[in-house]
XYZ file of C-alpha atoms in Angstrom:
242
model
C 11.131 -7.591 -16.870
C 9.942 -4.057 -15.442
C 6.504 -5.103 -17.465
C 6.177 -8.660 -16.416
C 6.588 -7.116 -12.987
C 3.860 -4.781 -13.340
C 1.723 -7.370 -15.486
C 1.878 -9.833 -12.846
C 1.479 -7.250 -10.036
C -1.876 -6.157 -12.086
C -3.258 -9.554 -11.994
C -3.196 -9.839 -8.425
C -6.656 -8.424 -7.999
C -8.750 -8.157 -10.792
C -8.848 -5.667 -13.284
C -12.325 -4.414 -12.717
C -14.163 -2.655 -11.438
C -11.189 -0.009 -11.303
C -11.218 3.739 -10.003
C -11.562 5.783 -12.836
C -9.350 9.251 -12.690
C -11.260 12.046 -11.730
C -9.355 15.133 -13.686
C -8.370 15.347 -17.748
C -5.062 13.481 -19.386
C -3.794 16.508 -19.951
C -3.966 18.113 -16.696
C -3.251 14.911 -15.077
C 0.634 14.854 -16.880
C 0.816 18.515 -15.696
C 0.287 18.064 -12.600
C 2.668 14.422 -12.374
C 5.341 16.458 -14.399
C 5.664 19.409 -11.809
C 5.193 16.832 -8.663
C 8.380 15.163 -10.570
C 9.981 18.230 -11.102
C 9.953 19.151 -7.780
C 11.542 16.258 -6.332
C 14.365 16.482 -8.736
C 14.736 19.681 -7.753
C 15.253 19.245 -4.340
C 17.454 15.864 -5.114
C 19.908 18.594 -6.969
C 19.042 20.782 -4.300
C 20.321 18.256 -1.822
C 23.395 17.290 -3.724
C 24.919 20.030 -4.102
C 24.737 20.112 -0.201
C 26.066 16.901 -0.030
C 29.253 18.566 -2.431
C 29.673 21.369 0.362
C 28.149 23.713 -2.227
C 26.242 25.613 0.598
C 25.996 29.199 -1.431
C 24.615 27.255 -4.526
C 22.335 25.083 -2.153
C 21.253 28.484 -1.004
C 20.811 30.428 -4.245
C 18.381 27.552 -5.507
C 16.468 27.929 -1.814
C 15.884 31.297 -3.203
C 14.741 30.244 -6.469
C 11.362 30.679 -7.725
C 11.200 27.207 -8.512
C 11.472 25.825 -5.320
C 9.413 26.662 -2.916
C 6.734 29.197 -5.016
C 6.901 26.796 -7.799
C 5.712 24.181 -5.353
C 3.377 26.413 -3.683
C 1.232 27.736 -7.121
C 1.068 23.949 -8.191
C -0.807 22.998 -4.449
C -3.001 26.089 -5.294
C -3.481 24.888 -8.833
C -4.494 21.490 -7.063
C -6.861 22.971 -4.424
C -8.865 25.416 -6.798
C -9.287 22.789 -9.303
C -10.406 19.921 -6.692
C -12.918 22.505 -5.299
C -14.338 24.262 -8.571
C -13.867 21.670 -10.933
C -13.707 18.278 -8.846
C -10.566 17.591 -10.460
C -8.407 15.732 -8.035
C -5.524 14.197 -9.081
C -4.373 11.839 -6.331
C -5.650 8.572 -7.925
C -8.641 6.858 -5.401
C -8.175 9.525 -3.559
C -11.784 11.822 -2.661
C -11.435 15.884 -3.070
C -11.481 16.139 0.667
C -8.544 14.564 0.915
C -6.369 16.406 -1.328
C -7.731 19.811 0.009
C -7.067 18.955 3.758
C -3.387 18.252 2.652
C -2.585 20.982 -0.305
C -4.394 23.373 2.684
C -2.622 22.657 5.726
C 0.672 23.007 3.458
C -0.311 26.015 1.609
C -0.071 27.872 4.466
C 3.428 26.180 5.885
C 4.541 27.789 2.478
C 2.740 30.985 2.006
C 4.265 32.215 4.688
C 7.997 31.372 3.500
C 7.046 32.722 -0.177
C 5.312 35.819 1.162
C 8.711 36.880 3.207
C 10.861 35.927 0.362
C 8.784 37.998 -1.781
C 8.641 41.172 0.813
C 12.702 41.312 1.934
C 14.352 38.975 -0.381
C 17.631 39.754 0.614
C 17.239 38.697 4.571
C 16.017 35.110 2.950
C 19.070 34.742 1.179
C 21.628 35.694 4.098
C 19.825 33.351 6.153
C 19.738 30.923 3.693
C 23.657 31.364 3.689
C 24.041 31.160 7.081
C 21.677 28.596 8.126
C 22.075 24.690 6.888
C 19.380 24.587 9.014
C 16.939 26.664 6.736
C 18.281 25.307 3.515
C 17.903 21.055 5.275
C 13.957 22.607 6.143
C 12.925 23.822 2.546
C 14.793 20.728 0.724
C 13.194 18.177 3.440
C 9.414 19.653 2.551
C 9.731 19.152 -0.796
C 11.451 16.030 -1.311
C 7.798 14.663 0.111
C 6.344 15.441 -3.622
C 8.100 11.586 -4.321
C 4.648 10.445 -2.879
C 2.658 13.295 -5.055
C 4.512 12.164 -7.881
C 3.826 8.270 -7.630
C -0.370 8.807 -6.821
C -0.721 10.829 -9.391
C 1.218 8.117 -12.087
C -1.494 6.005 -10.717
C -3.580 7.151 -13.043
C -1.866 6.624 -16.068
C -1.252 3.038 -14.623
C -4.152 3.077 -15.214
C -4.635 4.407 -18.842
C -2.235 1.951 -19.646
C -4.089 -1.442 -18.746
C -2.591 -2.215 -15.478
C -3.659 -1.994 -12.306
C -2.760 0.537 -10.016
C -3.696 -0.780 -6.929
C -2.918 -4.046 -6.796
C -1.381 -5.234 -3.849
C 2.118 -4.870 -4.674
C 1.718 -1.578 -5.872
C -0.455 -0.207 -2.653
C 2.488 -1.875 -0.500
C 4.962 0.144 -2.813
C 3.168 3.164 -2.269
C 2.925 2.810 1.816
C 6.542 2.209 1.984
C 7.037 5.733 0.095
C 4.807 7.798 1.990
C 6.131 6.570 5.243
C 9.791 7.329 4.087
C 9.013 10.622 3.249
C 7.085 11.227 6.283
C 9.343 9.816 8.838
C 12.538 12.224 6.457
C 9.654 14.952 7.378
C 9.857 14.715 10.946
C 13.230 13.309 11.061
C 14.733 16.763 9.364
C 11.994 19.637 9.278
C 10.573 18.936 12.851
C 14.200 19.659 14.275
C 14.664 21.996 11.324
C 11.220 24.095 12.450
C 12.505 24.332 16.100
C 15.605 25.235 14.866
C 14.333 28.328 12.994
C 11.686 29.434 15.816
C 14.550 29.969 17.764
C 17.622 30.706 16.516
C 16.321 32.983 13.308
C 12.631 33.922 13.667
C 12.354 34.870 17.422
C 16.289 36.903 17.686
C 14.948 38.997 14.402
C 10.854 39.518 15.783
C 13.191 40.928 19.031
C 14.779 43.392 16.521
C 11.255 44.725 15.684
C 8.144 43.093 14.654
C 7.764 42.635 11.174
C 4.868 41.067 9.580
C 6.322 38.657 6.689
C 8.386 37.453 9.737
C 5.920 37.116 12.149
C 3.592 34.991 9.351
C 6.233 33.000 9.049
C 6.736 32.072 12.407
C 3.145 31.384 12.459
C 3.400 29.294 9.288
C 6.042 27.183 11.171
C 4.117 26.641 14.048
C 1.731 25.125 12.244
C 3.817 23.329 10.433
C 5.092 21.783 13.834
C 1.794 21.241 15.314
C 0.305 19.409 12.111
C 3.390 17.089 11.962
C 2.879 16.219 15.854
C -0.685 16.125 15.322
C -1.259 14.314 12.000
C 1.777 13.710 10.572
C 2.843 11.666 13.802
C -0.062 9.594 13.652
C -0.229 9.312 9.680
C 3.283 7.369 10.266
C 1.334 5.190 13.263
C -0.971 3.929 11.107
C 1.196 3.444 7.884
C 3.919 1.514 9.946
C 0.643 -1.077 11.097
C -1.063 -1.697 7.575
C 2.615 -2.211 6.394
C 3.011 -4.631 9.200
C -0.191 -6.162 8.498
C 0.937 -7.010 4.799
């Protein structure tokens, strides 16, 4: 039944001309699998949080397989796009992926520097503050959208139309959903981290990793107000017009 639905969606537009994937299939498979892993890992952490296993959730949040893994993935994507011209996002240009990933990398690198320099403090903060764990979870849940966009390359390979109206509509709904949850959870938890965690720590003594982490959160908040909120409005208007 699902194949029939995809076939019907593919007939909504002519199969040709369609944008061709801009990366080798092996690279696309690795990147697509990595985005899917990041999203699933975030779901596992969220499940641990919702089932009152906060210590397990905190331990998973401080793992290299969470934020650091996502950061490495984004670095690979940026380097591949800049140096090789490989763009994993189907139908997108190089500048779009560089702009999105570049903004994310500054935020995630600030956390990774703090994690690497003072793992014990970060682990304690994650255990004590639900908002810190929620901040990391909501950031990694957005990888669902990246996974879908990369997966569109494989729809092309399998003979379907990746930009059929119904597929594009679902992708926009997914993008709007992950951005709204990032705004609803990521923005207030970012403010909480600055006011309750980072600022008191800086008052006790200026530490470059903590200061850098604070800058990362500030850039996240600014980006959500100036970019993400505007993108949500644009997507909402597009969906309303479909």
